[in-house]
Short mmCIF file of C-alpha atoms in Angstrom, two decimals:
data_model
loop_
_atom_site.label_atom_id
_atom_site.label_comp_id
_atom_site.label_asym_id
_atom_site.label_seq_id
_atom_site.Cartn_x
_atom_site.Cartn_y
_atom_site.Cartn_z
CA MET A 1 35.65 -25.39 24.81
CA LEU A 2 37.71 -22.29 25.39
CA PHE A 3 37.47 -19.92 28.28
CA SER A 4 37.92 -17.23 25.89
CA SER A 5 34.64 -18.11 24.18
CA ILE A 6 31.06 -16.58 24.12
CA THR A 7 29.99 -20.26 25.05
CA PHE A 8 31.78 -20.14 28.53
CA LEU A 9 31.78 -17.24 29.21
CA PHE A 10 27.73 -16.42 29.75
CA MET A 11 26.51 -19.82 29.74
CA PHE A 12 29.07 -22.64 31.33
CA LEU A 13 30.71 -20.83 33.75
CA PRO A 14 27.54 -19.05 35.18
CA ALA A 15 25.91 -22.57 35.32
CA THR A 16 28.72 -23.61 37.33
CA LEU A 17 28.94 -20.85 39.86
CA LEU A 18 25.63 -21.25 40.43
CA LEU A 19 25.27 -24.81 40.97
CA TYR A 20 28.50 -24.44 42.79
CA TYR A 21 27.58 -21.68 45.13
CA ILE A 22 24.00 -22.79 46.21
CA SER A 23 25.29 -26.29 46.94
CA PRO A 24 25.72 -27.62 50.73
CA ASP A 25 29.82 -27.76 51.94
CA LYS A 26 29.60 -31.74 51.47
CA ILE A 27 28.97 -31.94 47.64
CA LYS A 28 30.76 -29.31 46.37
CA ASN A 29 33.64 -31.39 44.89
CA ILE A 30 30.79 -33.67 43.21
CA VAL A 31 29.52 -30.45 41.42
CA LEU A 32 32.97 -29.73 40.28
CA LEU A 33 33.65 -33.08 39.34
CA ILE A 34 30.48 -33.42 37.35
CA CYS A 35 30.86 -29.80 35.83
CA SER A 36 34.54 -30.52 34.92
CA LEU A 37 33.69 -33.92 33.11
CA LEU A 38 30.93 -31.81 31.24
CA PHE A 39 33.62 -29.32 30.16
CA TYR A 40 36.01 -31.78 28.91
CA ALA A 41 33.54 -33.62 27.03
CA TRP A 42 32.22 -30.70 25.00
CA GLY A 43 35.59 -30.91 22.96
CA GLU A 44 36.59 -34.47 23.39
CA PRO A 45 34.01 -36.75 24.79
CA ARG A 46 35.18 -40.42 23.31
CA TYR A 47 38.52 -39.32 25.25
CA VAL A 48 36.96 -39.22 28.51
CA ILE A 49 37.20 -42.42 29.08
CA VAL A 50 40.95 -42.61 28.55
CA MET A 51 41.43 -39.98 31.29
CA PHE A 52 38.88 -41.74 33.69
CA VAL A 53 41.06 -44.95 33.51
CA MET A 54 43.89 -43.24 34.04
CA VAL A 55 42.99 -41.56 37.01
CA CYS A 56 41.60 -44.99 38.01
CA ILE A 57 45.30 -46.39 37.46
CA GLY A 58 47.01 -43.81 39.14
CA TYR A 59 44.44 -44.31 42.42
CA GLY A 60 45.05 -47.68 41.91
CA MET A 61 49.19 -47.68 41.85
CA GLY A 62 49.32 -45.00 44.62
CA ARG A 63 47.31 -47.28 47.20
CA LEU A 64 49.83 -50.40 46.12
CA THR A 65 52.71 -47.95 46.73
CA ASP A 66 51.25 -47.15 50.32
CA ILE A 67 50.34 -50.46 51.11
CA GLN A 68 54.19 -51.48 50.10
CA LYS A 69 55.06 -48.72 52.07
CA LYS A 70 53.58 -49.50 55.33
CA LYS A 71 54.88 -53.22 54.72
CA GLN A 72 58.65 -51.86 54.22
CA ASN A 73 58.96 -53.33 50.89
CA LYS A 74 61.22 -50.84 49.37
CA THR A 75 61.42 -52.96 46.66
CA GLY A 76 57.64 -53.84 45.65
CA ALA A 77 57.13 -50.10 46.39
CA ARG A 78 59.34 -49.30 43.69
CA VAL A 79 58.08 -51.80 41.18
CA VAL A 80 54.53 -50.33 41.78
CA LEU A 81 56.06 -47.12 40.98
CA VAL A 82 58.15 -48.29 37.77
CA CYS A 83 54.92 -49.85 36.28
CA THR A 84 53.12 -46.66 37.20
CA ILE A 85 55.44 -44.54 35.37
CA ILE A 86 55.64 -47.11 32.29
CA VAL A 87 51.70 -46.83 32.01
CA ASP A 88 51.45 -43.06 32.13
CA ILE A 89 54.10 -42.51 29.81
CA GLY A 90 52.88 -45.27 27.20
CA VAL A 91 49.35 -43.79 27.49
CA LEU A 92 51.17 -40.62 26.56
CA PHE A 93 53.70 -41.99 23.78
CA PHE A 94 50.73 -44.06 22.05
CA PHE A 95 48.26 -40.64 21.69
CA LYS A 96 51.09 -37.89 20.86
CA TYR A 97 54.28 -39.88 19.94
CA MET A 98 53.36 -43.13 17.83
CA GLY A 99 52.42 -41.29 15.01
CA PHE A 100 55.68 -39.27 14.65
CA PHE A 101 57.53 -42.72 15.55
CA ALA A 102 56.13 -44.56 12.85
CA SER A 103 56.37 -41.47 10.07
CA ASN A 104 60.38 -41.44 11.32
CA ILE A 105 60.53 -45.74 11.11
CA LYS A 106 58.73 -45.31 7.86
CA ASN A 107 61.80 -42.57 6.41
CA LEU A 108 64.60 -44.39 7.99
CA ALA A 109 63.64 -48.28 7.50
CA GLY A 110 61.15 -47.92 4.77
CA ILE A 111 58.68 -49.66 6.96
CA ASP A 112 55.04 -48.54 7.16
CA LEU A 113 53.38 -49.68 10.48
CA LYS A 114 49.85 -48.31 9.01
CA LEU A 115 48.92 -46.52 12.52
CA PRO A 116 45.09 -45.55 12.80
CA LYS A 117 45.04 -41.51 13.13
CA LEU A 118 44.53 -40.83 16.28
CA SER A 119 43.90 -36.72 17.46
CA LEU A 120 45.74 -35.80 20.35
CA PRO A 121 43.17 -35.83 23.75
CA LEU A 122 42.77 -32.49 24.91
CA GLY A 123 45.33 -31.25 28.08
CA ILE A 124 46.74 -35.52 27.83
CA SER A 125 50.36 -33.67 28.58
CA PHE A 126 49.31 -31.26 31.91
CA TYR A 127 47.17 -34.53 33.39
CA THR A 128 49.40 -37.56 32.90
CA PHE A 129 52.38 -35.30 34.66
CA GLN A 130 49.77 -34.32 37.33
CA LEU A 131 49.18 -38.04 38.09
CA LEU A 132 53.07 -38.72 37.53
CA SER A 133 53.99 -36.25 40.27
CA TYR A 134 51.25 -37.80 42.55
CA ASN A 135 52.40 -41.23 42.71
CA ILE A 136 56.23 -40.47 43.15
CA ASP A 137 55.29 -38.23 45.86
CA VAL A 138 53.58 -40.72 47.60
CA TYR A 139 56.47 -43.37 46.54
CA ARG A 140 58.54 -40.63 48.17
CA GLY A 141 56.39 -40.14 50.93
CA THR A 142 56.44 -36.49 50.94
CA ILE A 143 51.99 -36.86 50.61
CA ALA A 144 49.82 -38.87 52.11
CA VAL A 145 47.82 -41.34 49.51
CA GLN A 146 44.28 -40.32 48.49
CA LYS A 147 41.80 -42.60 49.94
CA ASN A 148 38.85 -41.08 48.32
CA ILE A 149 39.43 -41.68 44.72
CA ARG A 150 36.61 -39.20 43.91
CA LYS A 151 38.84 -36.46 45.09
CA LEU A 152 41.93 -37.21 43.49
CA PHE A 153 39.11 -37.20 40.53
CA THR A 154 38.28 -34.00 41.48
CA TYR A 155 41.85 -32.97 41.28
CA ILE A 156 42.70 -34.41 38.38
CA THR A 157 39.57 -33.24 35.95
CA LEU A 158 39.79 -29.24 37.86
CA PHE A 159 38.21 -27.80 34.60
CA PRO A 160 40.69 -24.15 35.31
CA GLN A 161 43.57 -25.92 34.72
CA LEU A 162 42.83 -29.42 33.41
CA ILE A 163 43.79 -28.37 29.64
CA ALA A 164 46.32 -25.80 29.50
CA GLY A 165 47.43 -25.91 32.93
CA PRO A 166 49.36 -24.97 35.19
CA ILE A 167 50.48 -28.26 36.30
CA VAL A 168 49.41 -28.10 40.11
CA ARG A 169 51.15 -30.96 42.14
CA TYR A 170 48.54 -32.62 44.21
CA ASP A 171 50.71 -31.12 47.33
CA ALA A 172 49.52 -27.86 46.26
CA VAL A 173 45.67 -28.28 46.23
CA CYS A 174 45.37 -31.56 48.67
CA ALA A 175 44.20 -29.44 51.89
CA GLN A 176 41.47 -27.34 49.60
CA LEU A 177 40.24 -30.40 47.84
CA ASP A 178 38.94 -31.05 52.17
CA ARG A 179 38.36 -27.40 53.07
CA ARG A 180 38.38 -23.90 51.29
CA ILE A 181 36.93 -20.81 51.81
CA VAL A 182 35.79 -18.59 48.90
CA ASP A 183 35.38 -14.70 50.57
CA THR A 184 34.01 -11.82 48.74
CA GLU A 185 37.21 -10.63 48.46
CA SER A 186 39.06 -13.66 47.27
CA PHE A 187 36.52 -13.79 44.85
CA GLY A 188 36.49 -10.49 43.61
CA GLU A 189 40.53 -11.39 42.89
CA GLY A 190 39.82 -14.37 40.93
CA ALA A 191 37.24 -12.62 38.91
CA LYS A 192 40.02 -9.61 38.10
CA ARG A 193 42.54 -12.49 37.40
CA PHE A 194 40.52 -14.20 35.07
CA ILE A 195 39.17 -10.87 33.23
CA ILE A 196 42.88 -9.26 32.77
CA GLY A 197 43.76 -13.27 31.07
CA LEU A 198 40.89 -12.97 29.05
CA ALA A 199 41.87 -9.40 28.04
CA LYS A 200 45.45 -10.56 27.39
CA LYS A 201 44.52 -13.67 25.23
CA VAL A 202 40.99 -11.54 23.33
CA LEU A 203 43.20 -8.26 22.67
CA LEU A 204 46.70 -8.63 22.70
CA ALA A 205 47.60 -12.73 21.65
CA ASN A 206 44.95 -12.75 18.76
CA MET A 207 45.43 -9.51 17.17
CA ALA A 208 49.41 -10.41 17.24
CA GLY A 209 48.14 -14.00 16.35
CA GLU A 210 46.69 -12.22 12.93
CA ILE A 211 49.66 -10.09 12.13
CA HIS A 212 51.88 -13.01 12.12
CA ASP A 213 49.29 -15.42 10.01
CA MET A 214 49.13 -12.33 7.65
CA ILE A 215 52.88 -11.83 6.93
CA ILE A 216 53.62 -15.22 7.00
CA LYS A 217 50.80 -15.20 4.15
CA THR A 218 52.17 -12.64 2.22
CA ALA A 219 55.98 -12.93 2.45
CA ASP A 220 56.58 -14.43 -0.27
CA ALA A 221 54.92 -11.52 -2.36
CA HIS A 222 56.52 -8.85 0.03
CA SER A 223 59.06 -10.06 1.66
CA THR A 224 62.08 -8.44 3.48
CA ILE A 225 64.24 -9.47 6.36
CA LEU A 226 62.94 -6.56 8.47
CA LEU A 227 59.15 -8.33 7.57
CA MET A 228 60.23 -11.63 8.28
CA TRP A 229 61.55 -10.08 11.90
CA ILE A 230 58.66 -8.27 12.39
CA GLY A 231 56.49 -11.87 12.07
CA SER A 232 58.66 -13.54 14.24
CA PHE A 233 58.44 -10.68 16.40
CA ALA A 234 54.71 -11.03 16.24
CA PHE A 235 54.52 -14.68 17.31
CA THR A 236 56.54 -14.12 20.36
CA VAL A 237 53.96 -11.45 21.56
CA GLN A 238 51.48 -14.15 20.48
CA ILE A 239 52.77 -17.14 22.55
CA TYR A 240 52.95 -15.48 25.38
CA PHE A 241 49.73 -13.54 25.82
CA ASP A 242 48.52 -16.77 24.43
CA PHE A 243 49.75 -18.92 27.11
CA SER A 244 50.03 -16.28 30.09
CA GLY A 245 46.50 -14.79 29.55
CA TYR A 246 45.20 -18.80 29.71
CA SER A 247 47.48 -19.29 33.02
CA ASP A 248 45.84 -15.87 34.42
CA MET A 249 42.01 -17.22 33.70
CA ALA A 250 42.81 -20.36 35.09
CA ILE A 251 44.51 -19.14 38.33
CA GLY A 252 41.61 -16.89 38.77
CA LEU A 253 38.45 -19.59 38.20
CA GLY A 254 40.91 -21.37 40.45
CA ARG A 255 40.27 -18.60 42.97
CA MET A 256 36.37 -18.20 42.29
CA PHE A 257 36.04 -21.97 43.60
CA GLY A 258 38.62 -21.48 46.12
CA PHE A 259 41.65 -23.11 44.80
CA THR A 260 44.88 -21.21 44.92
CA PHE A 261 47.51 -22.67 41.93
CA PRO A 262 51.03 -21.75 41.36
CA GLU A 263 51.90 -18.96 39.00
CA ASN A 264 53.01 -20.14 36.19
CA PHE A 265 54.22 -16.93 34.51
CA GLU A 266 56.57 -13.96 36.33
CA TYR A 267 56.71 -11.42 33.12
CA PRO A 268 59.46 -13.49 31.34
CA TYR A 269 60.26 -11.09 28.56
CA ILE A 270 61.97 -8.64 31.33
CA SER A 271 64.45 -11.46 32.01
CA LYS A 272 68.07 -10.51 31.29
CA SER A 273 69.51 -13.64 30.86
CA ILE A 274 68.32 -16.92 29.03
CA THR A 275 68.46 -19.22 32.40
CA GLU A 276 66.56 -16.13 33.84
CA PHE A 277 64.03 -16.44 31.46
CA TRP A 278 63.85 -20.18 32.08
CA ARG A 279 62.70 -19.14 36.03
CA ARG A 280 59.78 -16.79 34.87
CA TRP A 281 58.50 -18.95 31.72
CA HIS A 282 55.53 -22.10 32.20
CA ILE A 283 57.11 -22.16 36.03
CA THR A 284 55.55 -25.05 36.86
CA LEU A 285 57.07 -26.95 33.81
CA SER A 286 60.79 -25.95 34.52
CA SER A 287 59.94 -27.03 37.95
CA TRP A 288 58.41 -30.62 37.17
CA PHE A 289 61.44 -31.19 35.43
CA ARG A 290 63.74 -29.89 37.84
CA ASP A 291 62.31 -32.24 40.40
CA TYR A 292 61.12 -35.29 38.53
CA VAL A 293 63.68 -35.29 35.90
CA TYR A 294 66.92 -33.39 36.47
CA ILE A 295 67.31 -34.18 40.55
CA PRO A 296 66.81 -37.52 40.20
CA LEU A 297 69.21 -37.58 37.55
CA GLY A 298 71.80 -36.00 39.59
CA GLY A 299 71.54 -32.28 38.65
CA ASN A 300 74.57 -30.90 38.98
CA ARG A 301 76.38 -32.74 42.16
CA GLY A 302 78.52 -35.35 39.67
CA SER A 303 80.95 -34.56 37.12
CA VAL A 304 80.66 -31.96 34.38
CA ILE A 305 80.20 -34.42 31.88
CA MET A 306 77.14 -36.15 33.94
CA THR A 307 75.65 -32.47 35.00
CA LEU A 308 75.71 -31.67 30.34
CA ARG A 309 73.85 -35.25 30.20
CA ASN A 310 71.24 -34.46 32.71
CA LEU A 311 70.19 -31.00 31.31
CA PHE A 312 70.58 -32.72 27.67
CA VAL A 313 67.95 -35.25 28.68
CA VAL A 314 65.53 -32.22 30.45
CA TRP A 315 66.04 -30.03 27.14
CA LEU A 316 65.54 -33.29 24.96
CA LEU A 317 61.94 -34.02 27.18
CA THR A 318 61.13 -30.44 27.05
CA GLY A 319 61.08 -30.30 23.51
CA LEU A 320 59.42 -33.38 23.47
CA TRP A 321 56.79 -32.57 25.72
CA HIS A 322 55.98 -29.60 23.57
CA GLY A 323 55.32 -32.06 20.67
CA ALA A 324 56.08 -34.93 18.14
CA ALA A 325 57.96 -33.01 15.48
CA TRP A 326 61.55 -32.63 14.98
CA ASN A 327 61.54 -28.37 15.29
CA PHE A 328 60.60 -29.06 18.80
CA VAL A 329 63.23 -31.44 19.47
CA LEU A 330 65.69 -28.91 17.93
CA TRP A 331 64.16 -25.94 20.22
CA GLY A 332 64.66 -28.05 23.32
CA LEU A 333 68.27 -28.74 22.24
CA TYR A 334 68.30 -25.13 21.09
CA TYR A 335 68.05 -23.78 24.80
CA PHE A 336 70.32 -26.62 26.20
CA VAL A 337 72.89 -25.39 23.95
CA LEU A 338 72.25 -21.78 25.14
CA LEU A 339 71.67 -22.43 28.60
CA VAL A 340 75.23 -24.71 29.07
CA PHE A 341 76.85 -21.69 27.34
CA GLU A 342 75.95 -19.19 29.93
CA LYS A 343 76.82 -22.04 33.03
CA PHE A 344 79.55 -22.97 32.00
CA ILE A 345 81.11 -20.06 29.56
CA LEU A 346 79.86 -16.98 30.20
CA GLY A 347 79.41 -17.65 33.92
CA THR A 348 79.55 -14.62 36.32
CA CYS A 349 80.41 -12.38 32.77
CA MET A 350 76.47 -12.09 32.69
CA ASN A 351 76.62 -9.65 35.80
CA LYS A 352 78.84 -7.34 34.19
CA VAL A 353 77.32 -6.72 31.42
CA PRO A 354 74.90 -3.65 31.21
CA LYS A 355 71.09 -4.60 31.64
CA ILE A 356 70.00 -3.25 28.38
CA LEU A 357 72.50 -5.20 26.43
CA SER A 358 71.67 -8.55 28.69
CA HIS A 359 67.92 -7.94 28.02
CA ILE A 360 68.65 -7.45 24.03
CA TYR A 361 70.80 -10.56 23.86
CA THR A 362 68.22 -12.88 26.11
CA MET A 363 64.79 -11.35 23.53
CA PHE A 364 66.99 -11.99 20.64
CA PHE A 365 67.92 -15.53 21.54
CA VAL A 366 64.40 -16.04 22.50
CA ASN A 367 62.51 -14.74 20.12
CA LEU A 368 64.59 -16.82 17.49
CA GLY A 369 63.85 -19.46 19.55
CA TRP A 370 60.22 -19.06 18.90
CA VAL A 371 61.04 -19.36 14.99
CA LEU A 372 62.13 -22.42 15.73
CA PHE A 373 58.88 -23.59 17.39
CA SER A 374 56.52 -21.64 15.26
CA TYR A 375 57.21 -23.90 11.90
CA GLU A 376 56.83 -27.94 11.84
CA SER A 377 57.61 -28.10 8.58
CA LEU A 378 61.94 -28.46 8.32
CA SER A 379 62.17 -26.98 5.40
CA GLU A 380 59.88 -23.58 5.93
CA LEU A 381 61.72 -23.20 9.14
CA LYS A 382 64.60 -23.41 6.81
CA ASN A 383 63.60 -20.91 4.89
CA ALA A 384 62.14 -18.55 7.76
CA ILE A 385 65.74 -18.54 9.59
CA PHE A 386 67.48 -18.17 6.15
CA GLY A 387 65.47 -14.96 5.16
CA MET A 388 65.63 -13.43 8.66
CA PHE A 389 69.24 -13.01 7.95
CA GLY A 390 69.56 -12.04 4.51
CA GLY A 391 69.16 -15.05 2.58
CA GLY A 392 67.41 -15.06 -1.22
CA ASN A 393 68.63 -11.83 -2.02
CA ARG A 394 65.68 -10.22 -0.61
CA SER A 395 65.71 -6.72 0.44
CA PHE A 396 66.46 -5.30 3.85
CA CYS A 397 62.81 -3.11 3.80
CA ASN A 398 60.12 -1.76 1.18
CA ASP A 399 57.03 0.39 1.23
CA TYR A 400 54.73 -2.91 2.01
CA THR A 401 57.44 -3.17 5.40
CA LEU A 402 56.66 -0.08 6.03
CA TYR A 403 53.13 0.24 5.98
CA ILE A 404 52.88 -2.82 8.26
CA ILE A 405 55.11 -0.93 10.89
CA ARG A 406 52.80 2.48 10.31
CA SER A 407 49.89 0.24 11.01
CA TYR A 408 50.95 -1.70 13.76
CA ALA A 409 53.52 -0.11 15.89
CA GLY A 410 50.62 1.65 18.69
CA PHE A 411 49.79 -2.22 19.34
CA PHE A 412 53.46 -3.46 19.79
CA ILE A 413 54.06 -0.64 21.58
CA ILE A 414 51.56 -1.45 23.73
CA ALA A 415 52.39 -5.05 23.86
CA MET A 416 55.78 -4.26 25.10
CA ILE A 417 54.45 -2.19 28.22
CA ALA A 418 51.97 -5.05 28.92
CA SER A 419 54.51 -7.62 29.21
CA THR A 420 56.48 -6.10 31.94
CA PRO A 421 55.01 -5.02 35.84
CA LEU A 422 54.68 -1.46 34.47
CA MET A 423 50.58 -1.51 34.88
CA LYS A 424 51.00 -3.60 38.04
CA ARG A 425 53.41 -1.44 39.86
CA LEU A 426 51.14 1.47 38.90
CA PHE A 427 47.96 -0.14 40.46
CA SER A 428 49.71 -1.00 43.35
CA ASN A 429 50.97 2.89 43.60
CA VAL A 430 47.08 3.97 43.34
CA ARG A 431 46.38 1.37 46.11
CA GLU A 432 48.63 2.40 48.64
CA THR A 433 47.92 6.25 47.49
CA THR A 434 44.36 5.40 48.39
CA VAL A 435 44.89 3.55 51.30
CA LYS A 436 46.74 6.43 53.12
CA SER A 437 43.78 8.68 51.93
CA ARG A 438 40.78 6.09 53.43
CA SER A 439 39.03 6.33 50.02
CA LYS A 440 37.59 4.53 47.61
CA ILE A 441 39.02 6.11 44.51
CA ARG A 442 41.42 2.91 43.98
CA ASP A 443 38.46 0.36 44.06
CA PHE A 444 36.26 2.56 41.57
CA ILE A 445 39.44 2.55 39.38
CA VAL A 446 40.21 -1.13 39.40
CA VAL A 447 36.36 -2.15 39.25
CA SER A 448 35.82 0.20 36.51
CA TRP A 449 39.10 -1.02 34.58
CA MET A 450 37.88 -4.57 34.91
CA ILE A 451 34.48 -3.71 33.29
CA PHE A 452 36.06 -1.66 30.34
CA LEU A 453 38.40 -5.04 29.90
CA LEU A 454 35.48 -7.49 29.85
CA ILE A 455 33.18 -5.61 27.92
CA VAL A 456 36.00 -4.99 24.83
CA SER A 457 37.16 -8.36 25.06
CA THR A 458 33.62 -9.80 24.97
CA ALA A 459 33.10 -7.51 21.94
CA THR A 460 36.00 -8.29 20.08
CA LEU A 461 35.30 -12.35 20.51
CA ALA A 462 31.46 -11.77 19.26
CA SER A 463 32.88 -9.76 16.16
CA GLU A 464 35.85 -11.90 15.47
CA SER A 465 36.28 -15.79 14.34
CA PHE A 466 40.13 -15.74 14.95
CA ASN A 467 40.49 -17.41 18.05
CA PRO A 468 43.03 -19.81 18.25
CA PHE A 469 45.09 -21.61 21.77
CA LEU A 470 48.56 -22.41 21.03
CA TYR A 471 48.77 -24.97 23.73
CA PHE A 472 45.69 -26.72 22.83
CA ARG A 473 48.05 -29.07 20.99
CA PHE A 474 50.27 -29.72 23.67
#
């Protein structure tokens, strides 16, 4: 069930909110747990048991780790943690990577493992990382073990962040599992954040996706260099508003139920370096790999060779986390090369380059990176990149390309503005002005704008069938 669906907006969410708010405080977690399981089962009924077993294992291993630590048995605690990591990663590998592994074994060695074809359980990459961080933090002693299995289940299965993040660590919500207060202001802020995310997904991401698909389908007949770049830019727009919109909806829903989830995007397309881009894009994933892979490996505390090794491992895993295909491996290593280049070669020179040039440099390589990301077929990927740089005797522009530009230039301008903090600053200025004048103009403007976005988004959903979510496959 997508957040951006009529079923969720007008059936599941209202019913869940009603049940939650009429329930006594002592059973609110139970209501959330039941509703979250129903939400997951709506799309993946057969894989609820997988999530159930993984949470039970995580709970049991956490208790065992805590027991060993209280006995001051460091070796025992370490063994339990290693076993936990092996089980969690093993389950993830089985569902997400076994087919990829088997196909490569067949291609390289001619051995057909004849594995059953299994669909990828929704959200398994996200809740596996949350379980891993919980057990690792229990081992490190940075959080107390959760002795109430129902609360751990509630944490893992919370439907706002279950399927596509953000990756919410246990320490961020452990206190809120015991006590949280939702007042009118926080509920309103959550609803506003949800509507903004919905509009980003429905009005911007879906439109960009349609443009991208249209260009891909007509590429052979009307292909030009400029058209290929417009198509890649459309995907760049789509994936940002698709994922950041979904994260906004998740954070907003969390607020509506009393939870504060971490931010996942901070206007990454205004970045002036690749390093800055990754501080702003999918923040919870980047920080997860930093805290649980990069730093434990040694970070940048050793020699240059060791730092390069650590970065290589992190970006190889980052690529694989996004999907079991070679294009994702290439995408991860592509960013490894760029970040190493910035860190060890460009260095402080980046600060001396005019901001507009550093921004163009960043977006050029980010856009090119999304081309790697969007084609799982290596042959199609090769043809796309080849075409973008003039291969195949393509002309630079033609009448069809000009038609596409005329038709969608306005949309792309709106999307570019929406990917910056300009609108946020505008509303902040309105707020400061109206607070000083003690008027209700600002509230009226904000509420009217939210109602407008909700109506337009809902009408668009009702009238179109194109409503994919890219990160469901991860």
